[in-house]
């Protein structure tokens, strides 16, 4: 009712056949019944806004009935940027996921993936630079003999936003992470890429590489790959700053949108509304480092 503090009392959901259902909370005298929203850093702020909890002007423009004017829902979105190099090998290497993480002094995280078919990350010309070297021809015929040495940065500092495009819960919202908007993030990426290059040029890795393929060949290959839809700057192969900007990919470590102190309190209860909590990475102010799965699981427990 008007003048009373709003509270959540149920959820609307659809089954696999498109059937619409409503489930209500039990009415208890101790008021312990509650709804826990755990749809992820993209899904949770989207569902809050579709439910009338979010920036008033935007929700009204979409015809959504206002429950709570909460301008910080969907704000402070972030994602750890991923940059790296694909390294073709002349001989077979075993399939391996990232099992070891290296951390340098500037809080960059380094991982490697081995033995995968990474041709999808290459340009239309294939994974190899366009030359006639025999080793590169061999590489083109063995797309699984590749490693992906990647780095990402702690944080990050750069923030973006999430906005609804319509009122259909099945449609993706508008999402912008603003990779490298903060200068410190770009500096850390450049530092991390220099470390990746040093590792590729190390004696330890030299026996696995094609001897006539230079690090510059690998950089050129990555700039020409189809890993994202960004336009390539002519300086991307010569400037590590531009390389970071042009070749950035997601590490799928999305977070923000329902942060503690801004959308939820320290018990993860939605501020200004009863019987509703948000418990997932949308409440994070920064990513915990590498894969955030363990932190999210502990948060759930």
Coordinates of C-alpha atoms in Angstrom, one line a residue:
X1 CA 0.0 0.0 0.0
X2 CA 1.0 3.6 -0.5
X3 CA 3.3 4.9 2.3
X4 CA 4.4 1.4 3.4
X5 CA 7.8 -0.1 2.9
X6 CA 7.5 -2.4 -0.2
X7 CA 8.2 -6.1 0.1
X8 CA 8.6 -9.1 -2.2
X9 CA 5.9 -11.7 -2.0
X10 CA 6.5 -14.1 -4.9
X11 CA 8.1 -14.9 -8.2
X12 CA 6.7 -15.3 -11.7
X13 CA 8.5 -17.9 -13.9
X14 CA 8.0 -19.7 -17.2
X15 CA 8.5 -23.4 -17.8
X16 CA 10.2 -25.1 -20.8
X17 CA 6.9 -25.0 -22.7
X18 CA 6.3 -21.3 -22.1
X19 CA 3.7 -21.8 -19.4
X20 CA 3.5 -19.0 -16.9
X21 CA 3.5 -19.7 -13.1
X22 CA 3.5 -17.8 -9.9
X23 CA 4.9 -18.9 -6.6
X24 CA 4.1 -17.0 -3.4
X25 CA 6.0 -16.8 -0.1
X26 CA 4.4 -18.4 2.9
X27 CA 2.8 -15.9 5.3
X28 CA 4.6 -16.5 8.6
X29 CA 4.3 -14.5 11.8
X30 CA 8.1 -14.4 12.2
X31 CA 8.5 -13.0 8.7
X32 CA 11.3 -15.4 7.8
X33 CA 10.1 -16.2 4.3
X34 CA 12.1 -14.4 1.7
X35 CA 13.1 -14.6 -2.0
X36 CA 16.8 -15.0 -2.9
X37 CA 17.7 -13.7 -6.4
X38 CA 20.8 -15.4 -7.8
X39 CA 20.6 -14.9 -11.5
X40 CA 24.2 -13.6 -12.0
X41 CA 25.8 -10.3 -12.6
X42 CA 23.7 -9.7 -15.7
X43 CA 20.5 -11.5 -14.8
X44 CA 20.0 -10.1 -11.3
X45 CA 20.0 -6.4 -12.1
X46 CA 17.9 -7.1 -15.2
X47 CA 15.3 -9.0 -13.1
X48 CA 15.2 -6.3 -10.4
X49 CA 14.5 -3.6 -13.0
X50 CA 11.9 -5.7 -14.8
X51 CA 10.3 -6.1 -11.3
X52 CA 10.1 -2.3 -10.8
X53 CA 13.3 -1.9 -8.8
X54 CA 15.7 0.4 -10.5
X55 CA 16.3 3.9 -12.0
X56 CA 12.8 5.5 -12.1
X57 CA 13.1 7.5 -15.3
X58 CA 14.3 4.5 -17.4
X59 CA 11.7 2.1 -16.0
X60 CA 8.8 4.5 -16.5
X61 CA 10.0 5.0 -20.1
X62 CA 9.5 1.3 -20.7
X63 CA 6.1 1.3 -19.0
X64 CA 7.3 -0.7 -15.9
X65 CA 5.4 -0.1 -12.7
X66 CA 7.7 1.5 -10.1
X67 CA 8.1 -0.4 -6.9
X68 CA 11.4 1.3 -5.7
X69 CA 13.4 4.1 -7.2
X70 CA 16.9 2.6 -7.0
X71 CA 19.3 4.4 -9.4
X72 CA 22.3 2.1 -8.6
X73 CA 20.7 -1.0 -10.0
X74 CA 22.7 -1.9 -13.1
X75 CA 25.5 0.6 -12.3
X76 CA 29.2 -0.1 -11.6
X77 CA 29.2 -3.1 -14.0
X78 CA 32.7 -4.5 -14.7
X79 CA 34.5 -7.4 -16.3
X80 CA 38.1 -8.6 -16.2
X81 CA 39.6 -8.0 -19.7
X82 CA 41.5 -10.8 -21.3
X83 CA 44.4 -10.3 -23.6
X84 CA 47.1 -12.7 -24.8
X85 CA 48.9 -14.6 -27.6
X86 CA 48.1 -17.8 -29.4
X87 CA 51.2 -19.9 -29.8
X88 CA 51.3 -22.6 -32.4
X89 CA 53.4 -25.7 -31.7
X90 CA 55.1 -27.8 -34.4
X91 CA 54.3 -31.1 -32.5
X92 CA 51.3 -32.4 -30.6
X93 CA 50.7 -31.1 -27.1
X94 CA 48.2 -32.6 -24.6
X95 CA 44.9 -31.0 -24.0
X96 CA 45.1 -28.9 -20.8
X97 CA 42.8 -26.4 -19.1
X98 CA 44.2 -23.6 -17.0
X99 CA 45.6 -25.4 -13.9
X100 CA 48.3 -22.9 -12.7
X101 CA 48.0 -19.2 -12.2
X102 CA 50.9 -16.8 -12.1
X103 CA 50.7 -13.4 -10.5
X104 CA 53.2 -10.6 -11.1
X105 CA 53.9 -7.5 -8.9
X106 CA 51.4 -5.3 -10.8
X107 CA 48.5 -7.7 -9.9
X108 CA 48.3 -9.3 -13.3
X109 CA 47.1 -12.9 -13.5
X110 CA 48.5 -15.3 -16.1
X111 CA 47.1 -18.6 -17.3
X112 CA 47.6 -21.0 -20.3
X113 CA 45.3 -23.3 -22.3
X114 CA 47.0 -26.0 -24.3
X115 CA 45.9 -28.3 -27.2
X116 CA 42.7 -26.6 -28.2
X117 CA 41.5 -25.8 -31.7
X118 CA 41.8 -22.0 -31.5
X119 CA 41.1 -21.4 -35.2
X120 CA 37.8 -19.6 -34.2
X121 CA 40.0 -16.9 -32.6
X122 CA 41.9 -16.4 -35.8
X123 CA 41.1 -14.2 -38.8
X124 CA 39.7 -15.5 -42.1
X125 CA 43.2 -16.3 -43.2
X126 CA 43.6 -19.0 -40.6
X127 CA 45.8 -19.1 -37.5
X128 CA 49.1 -18.6 -39.3
X129 CA 50.7 -15.4 -40.7
X130 CA 50.4 -15.2 -44.4
X131 CA 53.8 -16.5 -45.5
X132 CA 55.1 -19.6 -47.2
X133 CA 57.4 -20.9 -44.4
X134 CA 57.1 -24.7 -44.2
X135 CA 56.7 -24.5 -40.4
X136 CA 53.7 -22.2 -40.8
X137 CA 52.2 -24.5 -43.4
X138 CA 52.5 -27.4 -40.9
X139 CA 50.9 -25.3 -38.3
X140 CA 47.9 -24.6 -40.5
X141 CA 47.3 -28.3 -40.9
X142 CA 47.4 -28.9 -37.1
X143 CA 45.0 -26.4 -35.5
X144 CA 44.9 -28.3 -32.2
X145 CA 48.7 -27.9 -31.6
X146 CA 48.2 -24.5 -30.1
X147 CA 48.4 -22.8 -26.7
X148 CA 46.7 -19.6 -25.6
X149 CA 48.8 -17.7 -23.0
X150 CA 46.5 -15.1 -21.5
X151 CA 46.7 -12.4 -18.9
X152 CA 44.0 -10.4 -17.0
X153 CA 44.2 -7.6 -14.4
X154 CA 43.0 -7.3 -10.9
X155 CA 39.8 -5.4 -10.3
X156 CA 39.4 -3.8 -12.8
X157 CA 39.0 -0.1 -12.0
X158 CA 37.0 0.7 -15.2
X159 CA 33.2 0.5 -14.7
X160 CA 30.2 0.4 -17.0
X161 CA 26.5 -0.1 -16.8
X162 CA 23.5 -2.3 -17.7
X163 CA 20.2 -1.0 -19.0
X164 CA 17.0 -2.7 -20.2
X165 CA 16.3 -2.6 -23.9
X166 CA 12.7 -3.8 -23.5
X167 CA 10.5 -5.6 -21.0
X168 CA 11.1 -9.1 -22.3
X169 CA 13.1 -11.1 -19.7
X170 CA 14.4 -13.4 -22.4
X171 CA 16.1 -10.6 -24.3
X172 CA 19.6 -9.5 -23.4
X173 CA 19.9 -6.1 -21.8
X174 CA 22.3 -3.4 -23.0
X175 CA 25.6 -3.9 -21.4
X176 CA 28.8 -1.8 -21.5
X177 CA 32.0 -2.6 -19.5
X178 CA 34.2 0.3 -20.6
X179 CA 37.3 -1.8 -20.8
X180 CA 40.5 0.2 -20.1
X181 CA 38.5 3.4 -19.5
X182 CA 40.7 3.8 -16.4
X183 CA 44.3 4.6 -17.3
X184 CA 45.6 2.2 -14.5
X185 CA 43.9 -0.7 -16.2
X186 CA 45.5 0.0 -19.5
X187 CA 49.0 0.4 -17.8
X188 CA 48.5 -3.0 -16.1
X189 CA 47.5 -4.6 -19.4
X190 CA 50.6 -3.3 -21.1
X191 CA 52.7 -4.6 -18.3
X192 CA 51.0 -8.0 -18.5
X193 CA 51.4 -8.3 -22.2
X194 CA 55.1 -7.5 -21.9
X195 CA 55.4 -10.4 -19.4
X196 CA 53.5 -12.7 -21.9
X197 CA 56.0 -11.7 -24.6
X198 CA 58.9 -12.3 -22.3
X199 CA 57.6 -15.8 -21.5
X200 CA 57.1 -16.6 -25.2
X201 CA 60.7 -15.5 -25.9
X202 CA 62.1 -17.5 -22.9
X203 CA 64.5 -20.3 -23.4
X204 CA 62.1 -22.7 -21.6
X205 CA 59.5 -22.2 -24.3
X206 CA 61.8 -22.0 -27.3
X207 CA 62.0 -25.7 -27.9
X208 CA 58.2 -25.9 -28.3
X209 CA 57.9 -23.0 -30.8
X210 CA 58.3 -22.8 -34.6
X211 CA 61.8 -21.4 -34.8
X212 CA 61.1 -19.1 -37.7
X213 CA 58.0 -17.6 -36.2
X214 CA 58.7 -14.4 -34.3
X215 CA 56.8 -12.8 -31.5
X216 CA 55.8 -10.1 -33.9
X217 CA 54.2 -12.8 -36.1
X218 CA 52.1 -13.9 -33.2
X219 CA 51.1 -10.3 -32.4
X220 CA 50.1 -9.7 -36.0
X221 CA 48.1 -13.0 -36.0
X222 CA 46.2 -11.9 -32.9
X223 CA 45.4 -8.5 -34.3
X224 CA 43.9 -10.2 -37.4
X225 CA 41.9 -12.7 -35.5
X226 CA 38.1 -12.6 -35.1
X227 CA 38.0 -12.6 -31.3
X228 CA 35.9 -9.4 -31.1
X229 CA 34.1 -7.0 -33.3
X230 CA 36.3 -4.0 -32.6
X231 CA 37.8 -2.0 -35.4
X232 CA 41.5 -2.5 -35.6
X233 CA 43.8 0.6 -35.3
X234 CA 46.8 0.6 -37.7
X235 CA 49.0 0.9 -34.6
X236 CA 47.7 -2.2 -32.9
X237 CA 50.6 -4.4 -34.1
X238 CA 53.2 -1.8 -32.9
X239 CA 51.7 -0.3 -29.7
X240 CA 50.9 -2.6 -26.8
X241 CA 48.4 0.1 -25.5
X242 CA 46.5 -0.1 -28.8
X243 CA 47.0 -3.9 -28.9
X244 CA 45.3 -4.2 -25.5
X245 CA 42.3 -2.0 -26.6
X246 CA 41.8 -3.7 -29.9
X247 CA 42.2 -7.4 -29.0
X248 CA 40.4 -7.4 -25.6
X249 CA 38.1 -10.3 -24.9
X250 CA 36.0 -11.2 -21.9
X251 CA 37.1 -13.5 -19.2
X252 CA 33.4 -14.0 -18.3
X253 CA 34.1 -12.6 -14.8
X254 CA 31.2 -10.2 -14.8
X255 CA 30.4 -8.4 -11.6
X256 CA 28.6 -5.4 -10.3
X257 CA 25.1 -4.1 -10.8
X258 CA 23.8 -4.8 -7.3
X259 CA 26.7 -3.8 -5.1
X260 CA 26.9 -4.0 -1.3
X261 CA 26.1 -0.6 0.2
X262 CA 24.5 0.7 -3.0
X263 CA 21.8 -1.9 -3.9
X264 CA 22.0 -4.4 -1.0
X265 CA 23.2 -4.2 2.6
X266 CA 25.9 -6.3 4.2
X267 CA 23.4 -9.1 4.7
X268 CA 22.7 -8.9 0.9
X269 CA 19.1 -7.6 1.6
X270 CA 17.9 -5.2 -1.0
X271 CA 18.0 -1.7 0.5
X272 CA 14.5 -0.2 0.9
X273 CA 12.6 -3.4 0.3
X274 CA 11.8 -6.4 2.6
X275 CA 12.0 -10.1 2.0
X276 CA 14.4 -10.0 -1.0
X277 CA 18.1 -10.7 -1.1
X278 CA 20.6 -10.8 -4.0
X279 CA 23.4 -13.3 -3.6
X280 CA 25.8 -13.6 -6.6
X281 CA 28.6 -11.7 -8.3
X282 CA 26.4 -8.7 -9.0
X283 CA 27.1 -7.7 -5.4
X284 CA 30.9 -7.7 -5.9
X285 CA 32.8 -4.4 -6.1
X286 CA 35.7 -6.1 -7.8
X287 CA 36.6 -9.6 -9.0
X288 CA 38.4 -11.7 -6.5
X289 CA 41.2 -12.5 -8.9
X290 CA 41.1 -15.4 -11.4
X291 CA 38.0 -17.6 -11.6
X292 CA 35.5 -16.2 -9.1
X293 CA 33.5 -19.5 -8.9
X294 CA 34.8 -20.5 -5.4
X295 CA 34.1 -17.0 -4.0
X296 CA 30.5 -17.2 -5.4
X297 CA 29.9 -20.7 -4.0
X298 CA 31.1 -19.6 -0.5
X299 CA 28.9 -16.5 -0.8
X300 CA 25.9 -18.9 -1.5
X301 CA 26.8 -21.1 1.5

